[in-house]
Amino acid sequence: MTAKATELKLDIERIGTVSATLMQPANARACYVLAHGAGADMRYSFMEKVAAGLADRGIATFRFNFPYMENKQGRPDQPVVAHATIRAAVEEAARLCPGVTLVAGGKSFGGRMTSQAQAKTPLPGVKGLAFLGFPLHANKKPSTERAEHLAQVEIPMLFLQGTRDGLADLGLLRPVVAALGAKATLHEVEGGDHSFAVLKKSGRTNDEALTEVLDTLTAWIDQLA
């Protein structure tokens, strides 16, 4: 499916301006506001592959940088800044893609900041949150404190998680998702790490694992509609 990539500038009230990209296939039926992880920006290869793969499936993506990444600062923004950035991105995506199903979330840190923003004050027009590797805890330091705010999220949530993800012990994540009830869905990618990369001995490639992620995400978005 042919998709048009538009480079943009996103204005965040009282904070500044960051880069953004709208990847919009013809006749897109949904738009995913896709926030990057803590260590790489919106142009990271994983983000590019997700945007291209969703475009092939008829879903637009709105990617953007958080201010710390735009300004090449090492430490992620404070939550208040991240939340404001996400709200600006959602508002702009809704303006650019009127009338389609709007979802939000993203990779690791970006997904967690999106769910925090939603828990504080619902993001206007957003029908669901999709997490590409929810960072339940620091690497190999199991805990569930980062998930406590999810109880305040009242829209559907999709957790896409690799079974080798060091930032999400599935023994802890499964009961967290179960406690959220029917609004939450967990899809486990067998053998995937925090970016869904798989070992050679698994018998499949990273591209095949990512295809599973994108097919699952697309089907979930279509159910929201």
mmCIF file with all atom_site columns, C-alpha atoms in Angstrom:
data_model
loop_
_atom_site.group_PDB
_atom_site.id
_atom_site.type_symbol
_atom_site.label_atom_id
_atom_site.label_alt_id
_atom_site.label_comp_id
_atom_site.label_asym_id
_atom_site.label_entity_id
_atom_site.label_seq_id
_atom_site.pdbx_PDB_ins_code
_atom_site.Cartn_x
_atom_site.Cartn_y
_atom_site.Cartn_z
_atom_site.occupancy
_atom_site.B_iso_or_equiv
_atom_site.pdbx_formal_charge
_atom_site.auth_seq_id
_atom_site.auth_comp_id
_atom_site.auth_asym_id
_atom_site.auth_atom_id
_atom_site.pdbx_PDB_model_num
ATOM 1   C CA . MET A 1 1   ? 0.000   0.000   0.000  1.00 0.00 ? 1   MET A CA 1
ATOM 2   C CA . THR A 1 2   ? 1.385   3.398   -0.999 1.00 0.00 ? 2   THR A CA 1
ATOM 3   C CA . ALA A 1 3   ? 2.124   5.625   1.980  1.00 0.00 ? 3   ALA A CA 1
ATOM 4   C CA . LYS A 1 4   ? 3.151   9.259   2.181  1.00 0.00 ? 4   LYS A CA 1
ATOM 5   C CA . ALA A 1 5   ? 5.684   10.350  4.810  1.00 0.00 ? 5   ALA A CA 1
ATOM 6   C CA . THR A 1 6   ? 5.364   13.975  5.920  1.00 0.00 ? 6   THR A CA 1
ATOM 7   C CA . GLU A 1 7   ? 8.043   15.607  8.072  1.00 0.00 ? 7   GLU A CA 1
ATOM 8   C CA . LEU A 1 8   ? 6.517   17.970  10.642 1.00 0.00 ? 8   LEU A CA 1
ATOM 9   C CA . LYS A 1 9   ? 7.277   20.160  13.632 1.00 0.00 ? 9   LYS A CA 1
ATOM 10  C CA . LEU A 1 10  ? 5.216   19.587  16.770 1.00 0.00 ? 10  LEU A CA 1
ATOM 11  C CA . ASP A 1 11  ? 4.655   22.552  19.075 1.00 0.00 ? 11  ASP A CA 1
ATOM 12  C CA . ILE A 1 12  ? 4.338   21.738  22.766 1.00 0.00 ? 12  ILE A CA 1
ATOM 13  C CA . GLU A 1 13  ? 2.801   24.552  24.781 1.00 0.00 ? 13  GLU A CA 1
ATOM 14  C CA . ARG A 1 14  ? 5.295   26.263  27.124 1.00 0.00 ? 14  ARG A CA 1
ATOM 15  C CA . ILE A 1 15  ? 7.917   23.614  26.331 1.00 0.00 ? 15  ILE A CA 1
ATOM 16  C CA . GLY A 1 16  ? 9.128   23.977  22.752 1.00 0.00 ? 16  GLY A CA 1
ATOM 17  C CA . THR A 1 17  ? 9.115   22.301  19.367 1.00 0.00 ? 17  THR A CA 1
ATOM 18  C CA . VAL A 1 18  ? 10.135  18.776  18.362 1.00 0.00 ? 18  VAL A CA 1
ATOM 19  C CA . SER A 1 19  ? 10.366  16.821  15.123 1.00 0.00 ? 19  SER A CA 1
ATOM 20  C CA . ALA A 1 20  ? 7.536   14.552  14.054 1.00 0.00 ? 20  ALA A CA 1
ATOM 21  C CA . THR A 1 21  ? 6.642   12.314  11.108 1.00 0.00 ? 21  THR A CA 1
ATOM 22  C CA . LEU A 1 22  ? 3.242   11.292  9.778  1.00 0.00 ? 22  LEU A CA 1
ATOM 23  C CA . MET A 1 23  ? 3.300   8.064   7.748  1.00 0.00 ? 23  MET A CA 1
ATOM 24  C CA . GLN A 1 24  ? -0.103  7.992   6.082  1.00 0.00 ? 24  GLN A CA 1
ATOM 25  C CA . PRO A 1 25  ? -1.234  5.343   3.595  1.00 0.00 ? 25  PRO A CA 1
ATOM 26  C CA . ALA A 1 26  ? -4.045  6.163   1.196  1.00 0.00 ? 26  ALA A CA 1
ATOM 27  C CA . ASN A 1 27  ? -7.446  5.587   2.813  1.00 0.00 ? 27  ASN A CA 1
ATOM 28  C CA . ALA A 1 28  ? -5.930  4.875   6.238  1.00 0.00 ? 28  ALA A CA 1
ATOM 29  C CA . ARG A 1 29  ? -8.569  3.510   8.611  1.00 0.00 ? 29  ARG A CA 1
ATOM 30  C CA . ALA A 1 30  ? -6.669  4.239   11.830 1.00 0.00 ? 30  ALA A CA 1
ATOM 31  C CA . CYS A 1 31  ? -3.753  6.254   13.206 1.00 0.00 ? 31  CYS A CA 1
ATOM 32  C CA . TYR A 1 32  ? -1.335  5.066   15.901 1.00 0.00 ? 32  TYR A CA 1
ATOM 33  C CA . VAL A 1 33  ? 0.410   7.825   17.877 1.00 0.00 ? 33  VAL A CA 1
ATOM 34  C CA . LEU A 1 34  ? 3.723   6.022   18.299 1.00 0.00 ? 34  LEU A CA 1
ATOM 35  C CA . ALA A 1 35  ? 6.116   7.220   21.023 1.00 0.00 ? 35  ALA A CA 1
ATOM 36  C CA . HIS A 1 36  ? 9.758   6.101   21.067 1.00 0.00 ? 36  HIS A CA 1
ATOM 37  C CA . GLY A 1 37  ? 11.654  4.323   23.834 1.00 0.00 ? 37  GLY A CA 1
ATOM 38  C CA . ALA A 1 38  ? 14.090  5.882   26.288 1.00 0.00 ? 38  ALA A CA 1
ATOM 39  C CA . GLY A 1 39  ? 17.289  5.172   24.391 1.00 0.00 ? 39  GLY A CA 1
ATOM 40  C CA . ALA A 1 40  ? 16.521  5.887   20.727 1.00 0.00 ? 40  ALA A CA 1
ATOM 41  C CA . ASP A 1 41  ? 14.527  8.484   18.807 1.00 0.00 ? 41  ASP A CA 1
ATOM 42  C CA . MET A 1 42  ? 11.595  8.265   16.413 1.00 0.00 ? 42  MET A CA 1
ATOM 43  C CA . ARG A 1 43  ? 13.934  7.369   13.517 1.00 0.00 ? 43  ARG A CA 1
ATOM 44  C CA . TYR A 1 44  ? 15.353  4.274   15.200 1.00 0.00 ? 44  TYR A CA 1
ATOM 45  C CA . SER A 1 45  ? 15.160  1.273   12.863 1.00 0.00 ? 45  SER A CA 1
ATOM 46  C CA . PHE A 1 46  ? 12.548  -0.482  15.015 1.00 0.00 ? 46  PHE A CA 1
ATOM 47  C CA . MET A 1 47  ? 10.279  2.576   14.849 1.00 0.00 ? 47  MET A CA 1
ATOM 48  C CA . GLU A 1 48  ? 10.775  2.856   11.093 1.00 0.00 ? 48  GLU A CA 1
ATOM 49  C CA . LYS A 1 49  ? 9.898   -0.812  10.591 1.00 0.00 ? 49  LYS A CA 1
ATOM 50  C CA . VAL A 1 50  ? 6.754   -0.529  12.709 1.00 0.00 ? 50  VAL A CA 1
ATOM 51  C CA . ALA A 1 51  ? 5.599   2.555   10.814 1.00 0.00 ? 51  ALA A CA 1
ATOM 52  C CA . ALA A 1 52  ? 6.263   0.955   7.424  1.00 0.00 ? 52  ALA A CA 1
ATOM 53  C CA . GLY A 1 53  ? 4.623   -2.317  8.425  1.00 0.00 ? 53  GLY A CA 1
ATOM 54  C CA . LEU A 1 54  ? 1.497   -0.618  9.720  1.00 0.00 ? 54  LEU A CA 1
ATOM 55  C CA . ALA A 1 55  ? 1.298   1.537   6.589  1.00 0.00 ? 55  ALA A CA 1
ATOM 56  C CA . ASP A 1 56  ? 1.293   -1.675  4.536  1.00 0.00 ? 56  ASP A CA 1
ATOM 57  C CA . ARG A 1 57  ? -1.693  -2.734  6.648  1.00 0.00 ? 57  ARG A CA 1
ATOM 58  C CA . GLY A 1 58  ? -3.620  0.511   6.090  1.00 0.00 ? 58  GLY A CA 1
ATOM 59  C CA . ILE A 1 59  ? -2.780  2.169   9.410  1.00 0.00 ? 59  ILE A CA 1
ATOM 60  C CA . ALA A 1 60  ? -1.139  5.589   9.694  1.00 0.00 ? 60  ALA A CA 1
ATOM 61  C CA . THR A 1 61  ? 1.439   6.399   12.367 1.00 0.00 ? 61  THR A CA 1
ATOM 62  C CA . PHE A 1 62  ? 2.336   9.700   13.978 1.00 0.00 ? 62  PHE A CA 1
ATOM 63  C CA . ARG A 1 63  ? 5.859   9.538   15.405 1.00 0.00 ? 63  ARG A CA 1
ATOM 64  C CA . PHE A 1 64  ? 7.589   12.300  17.348 1.00 0.00 ? 64  PHE A CA 1
ATOM 65  C CA . ASN A 1 65  ? 10.621  12.986  19.499 1.00 0.00 ? 65  ASN A CA 1
ATOM 66  C CA . PHE A 1 66  ? 10.441  13.751  23.179 1.00 0.00 ? 66  PHE A CA 1
ATOM 67  C CA . PRO A 1 67  ? 12.220  17.055  23.956 1.00 0.00 ? 67  PRO A CA 1
ATOM 68  C CA . TYR A 1 68  ? 15.231  15.411  25.631 1.00 0.00 ? 68  TYR A CA 1
ATOM 69  C CA . MET A 1 69  ? 15.870  13.359  22.502 1.00 0.00 ? 69  MET A CA 1
ATOM 70  C CA . GLU A 1 70  ? 15.275  16.306  20.176 1.00 0.00 ? 70  GLU A CA 1
ATOM 71  C CA . ASN A 1 71  ? 17.808  18.356  22.170 1.00 0.00 ? 71  ASN A CA 1
ATOM 72  C CA . LYS A 1 72  ? 20.283  15.467  22.497 1.00 0.00 ? 72  LYS A CA 1
ATOM 73  C CA . GLN A 1 73  ? 20.105  15.350  26.279 1.00 0.00 ? 73  GLN A CA 1
ATOM 74  C CA . GLY A 1 74  ? 20.968  12.065  27.918 1.00 0.00 ? 74  GLY A CA 1
ATOM 75  C CA . ARG A 1 75  ? 18.267  11.757  30.544 1.00 0.00 ? 75  ARG A CA 1
ATOM 76  C CA . PRO A 1 76  ? 14.588  11.249  29.648 1.00 0.00 ? 76  PRO A CA 1
ATOM 77  C CA . ASP A 1 77  ? 12.204  14.112  30.308 1.00 0.00 ? 77  ASP A CA 1
ATOM 78  C CA . GLN A 1 78  ? 10.286  14.410  33.551 1.00 0.00 ? 78  GLN A CA 1
ATOM 79  C CA . PRO A 1 79  ? 6.820   12.825  33.266 1.00 0.00 ? 79  PRO A CA 1
ATOM 80  C CA . VAL A 1 80  ? 5.061   16.201  33.150 1.00 0.00 ? 80  VAL A CA 1
ATOM 81  C CA . VAL A 1 81  ? 7.048   17.110  30.015 1.00 0.00 ? 81  VAL A CA 1
ATOM 82  C CA . ALA A 1 82  ? 6.572   13.682  28.437 1.00 0.00 ? 82  ALA A CA 1
ATOM 83  C CA . HIS A 1 83  ? 2.828   13.803  29.113 1.00 0.00 ? 83  HIS A CA 1
ATOM 84  C CA . ALA A 1 84  ? 2.508   17.265  27.570 1.00 0.00 ? 84  ALA A CA 1
ATOM 85  C CA . THR A 1 85  ? 4.400   16.082  24.494 1.00 0.00 ? 85  THR A CA 1
ATOM 86  C CA . ILE A 1 86  ? 2.112   13.086  24.095 1.00 0.00 ? 86  ILE A CA 1
ATOM 87  C CA . ARG A 1 87  ? -0.990  15.256  24.432 1.00 0.00 ? 87  ARG A CA 1
ATOM 88  C CA . ALA A 1 88  ? 0.302   17.593  21.738 1.00 0.00 ? 88  ALA A CA 1
ATOM 89  C CA . ALA A 1 89  ? 1.047   14.617  19.483 1.00 0.00 ? 89  ALA A CA 1
ATOM 90  C CA . VAL A 1 90  ? -2.423  13.146  19.972 1.00 0.00 ? 90  VAL A CA 1
ATOM 91  C CA . GLU A 1 91  ? -4.048  16.484  19.201 1.00 0.00 ? 91  GLU A CA 1
ATOM 92  C CA . GLU A 1 92  ? -1.991  16.921  16.030 1.00 0.00 ? 92  GLU A CA 1
ATOM 93  C CA . ALA A 1 93  ? -2.595  13.338  14.869 1.00 0.00 ? 93  ALA A CA 1
ATOM 94  C CA . ALA A 1 94  ? -6.343  13.815  15.317 1.00 0.00 ? 94  ALA A CA 1
ATOM 95  C CA . ARG A 1 95  ? -6.180  17.012  13.276 1.00 0.00 ? 95  ARG A CA 1
ATOM 96  C CA . LEU A 1 96  ? -4.178  15.416  10.471 1.00 0.00 ? 96  LEU A CA 1
ATOM 97  C CA . CYS A 1 97  ? -6.153  12.157  10.367 1.00 0.00 ? 97  CYS A CA 1
ATOM 98  C CA . PRO A 1 98  ? -9.771  13.137  11.020 1.00 0.00 ? 98  PRO A CA 1
ATOM 99  C CA . GLY A 1 99  ? -12.457 10.501  11.228 1.00 0.00 ? 99  GLY A CA 1
ATOM 100 C CA . VAL A 1 100 ? -10.213 7.451   11.708 1.00 0.00 ? 100 VAL A CA 1
ATOM 101 C CA . THR A 1 101 ? -9.733  5.240   14.764 1.00 0.00 ? 101 THR A CA 1
ATOM 102 C CA . LEU A 1 102 ? -7.110  6.918   16.971 1.00 0.00 ? 102 LEU A CA 1
ATOM 103 C CA . VAL A 1 103 ? -4.868  4.822   19.221 1.00 0.00 ? 103 VAL A CA 1
ATOM 104 C CA . ALA A 1 104 ? -1.753  5.741   21.196 1.00 0.00 ? 104 ALA A CA 1
ATOM 105 C CA . GLY A 1 105 ? 1.166   4.126   22.978 1.00 0.00 ? 105 GLY A CA 1
ATOM 106 C CA . GLY A 1 106 ? 4.542   3.036   21.741 1.00 0.00 ? 106 GLY A CA 1
ATOM 107 C CA . LYS A 1 107 ? 7.864   1.472   22.576 1.00 0.00 ? 107 LYS A CA 1
ATOM 108 C CA . SER A 1 108 ? 8.799   0.894   26.215 1.00 0.00 ? 108 SER A CA 1
ATOM 109 C CA . PHE A 1 109 ? 9.225   4.323   27.902 1.00 0.00 ? 109 PHE A CA 1
ATOM 110 C CA . GLY A 1 110 ? 6.992   5.962   25.303 1.00 0.00 ? 110 GLY A CA 1
ATOM 111 C CA . GLY A 1 111 ? 4.177   3.523   25.949 1.00 0.00 ? 111 GLY A CA 1
ATOM 112 C CA . ARG A 1 112 ? 4.464   3.904   29.718 1.00 0.00 ? 112 ARG A CA 1
ATOM 113 C CA . MET A 1 113 ? 4.402   7.698   29.513 1.00 0.00 ? 113 MET A CA 1
ATOM 114 C CA . THR A 1 114 ? 1.313   7.453   27.288 1.00 0.00 ? 114 THR A CA 1
ATOM 115 C CA . SER A 1 115 ? -0.534  5.276   29.789 1.00 0.00 ? 115 SER A CA 1
ATOM 116 C CA . GLN A 1 116 ? 0.436   7.644   32.624 1.00 0.00 ? 116 GLN A CA 1
ATOM 117 C CA . ALA A 1 117 ? -0.939  10.580  30.634 1.00 0.00 ? 117 ALA A CA 1
ATOM 118 C CA . GLN A 1 118 ? -4.148  8.674   29.923 1.00 0.00 ? 118 GLN A CA 1
ATOM 119 C CA . ALA A 1 119 ? -4.521  7.692   33.583 1.00 0.00 ? 119 ALA A CA 1
ATOM 120 C CA . LYS A 1 120 ? -4.223  11.337  34.704 1.00 0.00 ? 120 LYS A CA 1
ATOM 121 C CA . THR A 1 121 ? -6.584  12.849  32.120 1.00 0.00 ? 121 THR A CA 1
ATOM 122 C CA . PRO A 1 122 ? -7.966  10.861  29.166 1.00 0.00 ? 122 PRO A CA 1
ATOM 123 C CA . LEU A 1 123 ? -6.355  11.665  25.836 1.00 0.00 ? 123 LEU A CA 1
ATOM 124 C CA . PRO A 1 124 ? -9.096  13.185  23.625 1.00 0.00 ? 124 PRO A CA 1
ATOM 125 C CA . GLY A 1 125 ? -10.390 10.826  20.965 1.00 0.00 ? 125 GLY A CA 1
ATOM 126 C CA . VAL A 1 126 ? -8.015  7.953   21.793 1.00 0.00 ? 126 VAL A CA 1
ATOM 127 C CA . LYS A 1 127 ? -9.860  4.614   21.672 1.00 0.00 ? 127 LYS A CA 1
ATOM 128 C CA . GLY A 1 128 ? -7.112  2.357   22.995 1.00 0.00 ? 128 GLY A CA 1
ATOM 129 C CA . LEU A 1 129 ? -3.481  2.075   24.124 1.00 0.00 ? 129 LEU A CA 1
ATOM 130 C CA . ALA A 1 130 ? -0.998  -0.347  22.571 1.00 0.00 ? 130 ALA A CA 1
ATOM 131 C CA . PHE A 1 131 ? 2.328   -1.139  24.244 1.00 0.00 ? 131 PHE A CA 1
ATOM 132 C CA . LEU A 1 132 ? 5.261   -2.475  22.203 1.00 0.00 ? 132 LEU A CA 1
ATOM 133 C CA . GLY A 1 133 ? 7.051   -3.939  25.200 1.00 0.00 ? 133 GLY A CA 1
ATOM 134 C CA . PHE A 1 134 ? 5.666   -2.410  28.392 1.00 0.00 ? 134 PHE A CA 1
ATOM 135 C CA . PRO A 1 135 ? 8.623   -1.755  30.765 1.00 0.00 ? 135 PRO A CA 1
ATOM 136 C CA . LEU A 1 136 ? 7.168   -3.227  33.925 1.00 0.00 ? 136 LEU A CA 1
ATOM 137 C CA . HIS A 1 137 ? 10.439  -2.812  35.829 1.00 0.00 ? 137 HIS A CA 1
ATOM 138 C CA . ALA A 1 138 ? 14.123  -2.021  35.410 1.00 0.00 ? 138 ALA A CA 1
ATOM 139 C CA . ASN A 1 139 ? 16.194  -4.665  33.661 1.00 0.00 ? 139 ASN A CA 1
ATOM 140 C CA . LYS A 1 140 ? 16.038  -7.900  35.650 1.00 0.00 ? 140 LYS A CA 1
ATOM 141 C CA . LYS A 1 141 ? 14.768  -6.101  38.775 1.00 0.00 ? 141 LYS A CA 1
ATOM 142 C CA . PRO A 1 142 ? 11.238  -7.536  39.037 1.00 0.00 ? 142 PRO A CA 1
ATOM 143 C CA . SER A 1 143 ? 8.553   -5.306  40.542 1.00 0.00 ? 143 SER A CA 1
ATOM 144 C CA . THR A 1 144 ? 5.095   -4.026  39.614 1.00 0.00 ? 144 THR A CA 1
ATOM 145 C CA . GLU A 1 145 ? 5.060   -0.409  40.847 1.00 0.00 ? 145 GLU A CA 1
ATOM 146 C CA . ARG A 1 146 ? 5.228   0.929   37.289 1.00 0.00 ? 146 ARG A CA 1
ATOM 147 C CA . ALA A 1 147 ? 1.890   -0.717  36.538 1.00 0.00 ? 147 ALA A CA 1
ATOM 148 C CA . GLU A 1 148 ? -0.114  0.754   39.417 1.00 0.00 ? 148 GLU A CA 1
ATOM 149 C CA . HIS A 1 149 ? -1.490  3.647   37.344 1.00 0.00 ? 149 HIS A CA 1
ATOM 150 C CA . LEU A 1 150 ? -2.974  1.261   34.758 1.00 0.00 ? 150 LEU A CA 1
ATOM 151 C CA . ALA A 1 151 ? -6.001  0.697   36.996 1.00 0.00 ? 151 ALA A CA 1
ATOM 152 C CA . GLN A 1 152 ? -7.019  4.300   36.228 1.00 0.00 ? 152 GLN A CA 1
ATOM 153 C CA . VAL A 1 153 ? -6.982  3.692   32.452 1.00 0.00 ? 153 VAL A CA 1
ATOM 154 C CA . GLU A 1 154 ? -10.525 3.029   31.295 1.00 0.00 ? 154 GLU A CA 1
ATOM 155 C CA . ILE A 1 155 ? -9.989  2.299   27.594 1.00 0.00 ? 155 ILE A CA 1
ATOM 156 C CA . PRO A 1 156 ? -8.772  -0.976  26.010 1.00 0.00 ? 156 PRO A CA 1
ATOM 157 C CA . MET A 1 157 ? -5.083  -1.812  26.292 1.00 0.00 ? 157 MET A CA 1
ATOM 158 C CA . LEU A 1 158 ? -2.920  -4.234  24.308 1.00 0.00 ? 158 LEU A CA 1
ATOM 159 C CA . PHE A 1 159 ? 0.331   -5.509  25.785 1.00 0.00 ? 159 PHE A CA 1
ATOM 160 C CA . LEU A 1 160 ? 2.677   -6.991  23.179 1.00 0.00 ? 160 LEU A CA 1
ATOM 161 C CA . GLN A 1 161 ? 5.494   -8.657  25.095 1.00 0.00 ? 161 GLN A CA 1
ATOM 162 C CA . GLY A 1 162 ? 8.404   -10.910 24.218 1.00 0.00 ? 162 GLY A CA 1
ATOM 163 C CA . THR A 1 163 ? 8.832   -13.925 26.475 1.00 0.00 ? 163 THR A CA 1
ATOM 164 C CA . ARG A 1 164 ? 12.564  -13.053 26.883 1.00 0.00 ? 164 ARG A CA 1
ATOM 165 C CA . ASP A 1 165 ? 11.908  -9.419  27.816 1.00 0.00 ? 165 ASP A CA 1
ATOM 166 C CA . GLY A 1 166 ? 14.203  -8.519  30.722 1.00 0.00 ? 166 GLY A CA 1
ATOM 167 C CA . LEU A 1 167 ? 12.033  -5.484  31.521 1.00 0.00 ? 167 LEU A CA 1
ATOM 168 C CA . ALA A 1 168 ? 8.829   -7.445  31.999 1.00 0.00 ? 168 ALA A CA 1
ATOM 169 C CA . ASP A 1 169 ? 8.850   -10.641 34.049 1.00 0.00 ? 169 ASP A CA 1
ATOM 170 C CA . LEU A 1 170 ? 5.814   -12.448 32.645 1.00 0.00 ? 170 LEU A CA 1
ATOM 171 C CA . GLY A 1 171 ? 5.235   -14.096 35.996 1.00 0.00 ? 171 GLY A CA 1
ATOM 172 C CA . LEU A 1 172 ? 4.426   -10.593 37.254 1.00 0.00 ? 172 LEU A CA 1
ATOM 173 C CA . LEU A 1 173 ? 2.916   -9.099  34.110 1.00 0.00 ? 173 LEU A CA 1
ATOM 174 C CA . ARG A 1 174 ? 0.326   -11.819 33.550 1.00 0.00 ? 174 ARG A CA 1
ATOM 175 C CA . PRO A 1 175 ? -1.484  -11.215 36.877 1.00 0.00 ? 175 PRO A CA 1
ATOM 176 C CA . VAL A 1 176 ? -1.197  -7.431  36.378 1.00 0.00 ? 176 VAL A CA 1
ATOM 177 C CA . VAL A 1 177 ? -2.999  -7.720  33.032 1.00 0.00 ? 177 VAL A CA 1
ATOM 178 C CA . ALA A 1 178 ? -5.513  -10.220 34.419 1.00 0.00 ? 178 ALA A CA 1
ATOM 179 C CA . ALA A 1 179 ? -6.398  -7.815  37.243 1.00 0.00 ? 179 ALA A CA 1
ATOM 180 C CA . LEU A 1 180 ? -7.233  -5.125  34.683 1.00 0.00 ? 180 LEU A CA 1
ATOM 181 C CA . GLY A 1 181 ? -10.081 -7.281  33.407 1.00 0.00 ? 181 GLY A CA 1
ATOM 182 C CA . ALA A 1 182 ? -11.633 -7.350  29.965 1.00 0.00 ? 182 ALA A CA 1
ATOM 183 C CA . LYS A 1 183 ? -10.134 -3.999  28.934 1.00 0.00 ? 183 LYS A CA 1
ATOM 184 C CA . ALA A 1 184 ? -6.605  -5.481  28.815 1.00 0.00 ? 184 ALA A CA 1
ATOM 185 C CA . THR A 1 185 ? -5.143  -8.035  26.403 1.00 0.00 ? 185 THR A CA 1
ATOM 186 C CA . LEU A 1 186 ? -1.720  -9.672  26.653 1.00 0.00 ? 186 LEU A CA 1
ATOM 187 C CA . HIS A 1 187 ? -0.087  -11.169 23.550 1.00 0.00 ? 187 HIS A CA 1
ATOM 188 C CA . GLU A 1 188 ? 3.157   -13.018 24.164 1.00 0.00 ? 188 GLU A CA 1
ATOM 189 C CA . VAL A 1 189 ? 5.712   -13.224 21.368 1.00 0.00 ? 189 VAL A CA 1
ATOM 190 C CA . GLU A 1 190 ? 7.511   -16.503 21.928 1.00 0.00 ? 190 GLU A CA 1
ATOM 191 C CA . GLY A 1 191 ? 11.267  -16.024 22.260 1.00 0.00 ? 191 GLY A CA 1
ATOM 192 C CA . GLY A 1 192 ? 11.147  -12.266 21.714 1.00 0.00 ? 192 GLY A CA 1
ATOM 193 C CA . ASP A 1 193 ? 13.263  -9.837  23.720 1.00 0.00 ? 193 ASP A CA 1
ATOM 194 C CA . HIS A 1 194 ? 12.317  -6.241  24.627 1.00 0.00 ? 194 HIS A CA 1
ATOM 195 C CA . SER A 1 195 ? 12.356  -5.348  20.900 1.00 0.00 ? 195 SER A CA 1
ATOM 196 C CA . PHE A 1 196 ? 10.911  -8.727  19.818 1.00 0.00 ? 196 PHE A CA 1
ATOM 197 C CA . ALA A 1 197 ? 14.248  -9.977  18.473 1.00 0.00 ? 197 ALA A CA 1
ATOM 198 C CA . VAL A 1 198 ? 14.478  -13.784 18.607 1.00 0.00 ? 198 VAL A CA 1
ATOM 199 C CA . LEU A 1 199 ? 17.379  -16.211 18.880 1.00 0.00 ? 199 LEU A CA 1
ATOM 200 C CA . LYS A 1 200 ? 18.503  -18.090 15.769 1.00 0.00 ? 200 LYS A CA 1
ATOM 201 C CA . LYS A 1 201 ? 17.724  -21.389 17.486 1.00 0.00 ? 201 LYS A CA 1
ATOM 202 C CA . SER A 1 202 ? 14.067  -20.367 17.686 1.00 0.00 ? 202 SER A CA 1
ATOM 203 C CA . GLY A 1 203 ? 13.652  -21.351 14.053 1.00 0.00 ? 203 GLY A CA 1
ATOM 204 C CA . ARG A 1 204 ? 12.304  -17.997 12.893 1.00 0.00 ? 204 ARG A CA 1
ATOM 205 C CA . THR A 1 205 ? 13.646  -14.564 12.033 1.00 0.00 ? 205 THR A CA 1
ATOM 206 C CA . ASN A 1 206 ? 13.277  -11.168 13.687 1.00 0.00 ? 206 ASN A CA 1
ATOM 207 C CA . ASP A 1 207 ? 11.175  -10.054 10.715 1.00 0.00 ? 207 ASP A CA 1
ATOM 208 C CA . GLU A 1 208 ? 8.799   -12.972 11.255 1.00 0.00 ? 208 GLU A CA 1
ATOM 209 C CA . ALA A 1 209 ? 8.440   -12.085 14.931 1.00 0.00 ? 209 ALA A CA 1
ATOM 210 C CA . LEU A 1 210 ? 7.747   -8.438  14.044 1.00 0.00 ? 210 LEU A CA 1
ATOM 211 C CA . THR A 1 211 ? 5.146   -9.571  11.514 1.00 0.00 ? 211 THR A CA 1
ATOM 212 C CA . GLU A 1 212 ? 3.370   -11.385 14.350 1.00 0.00 ? 212 GLU A CA 1
ATOM 213 C CA . VAL A 1 213 ? 3.448   -8.182  16.408 1.00 0.00 ? 213 VAL A CA 1
ATOM 214 C CA . LEU A 1 214 ? 2.087   -6.027  13.583 1.00 0.00 ? 214 LEU A CA 1
ATOM 215 C CA . ASP A 1 215 ? -0.612  -8.501  12.568 1.00 0.00 ? 215 ASP A CA 1
ATOM 216 C CA . THR A 1 216 ? -1.776  -8.763  16.188 1.00 0.00 ? 216 THR A CA 1
ATOM 217 C CA . LEU A 1 217 ? -1.757  -4.985  16.630 1.00 0.00 ? 217 LEU A CA 1
ATOM 218 C CA . THR A 1 218 ? -3.685  -4.445  13.387 1.00 0.00 ? 218 THR A CA 1
ATOM 219 C CA . ALA A 1 219 ? -6.360  -6.981  14.317 1.00 0.00 ? 219 ALA A CA 1
ATOM 220 C CA . TRP A 1 220 ? -6.756  -5.361  17.749 1.00 0.00 ? 220 TRP A CA 1
ATOM 221 C CA . ILE A 1 221 ? -7.094  -1.882  16.250 1.00 0.00 ? 221 ILE A CA 1
ATOM 222 C CA . ASP A 1 222 ? -9.709  -3.161  13.818 1.00 0.00 ? 222 ASP A CA 1
ATOM 223 C CA . GLN A 1 223 ? -11.691 -4.603  16.730 1.00 0.00 ? 223 GLN A CA 1
ATOM 224 C CA . LEU A 1 224 ? -11.701 -1.172  18.385 1.00 0.00 ? 224 LEU A CA 1
ATOM 225 C CA . ALA A 1 225 ? -13.312 0.305   15.285 1.00 0.00 ? 225 ALA A CA 1
#
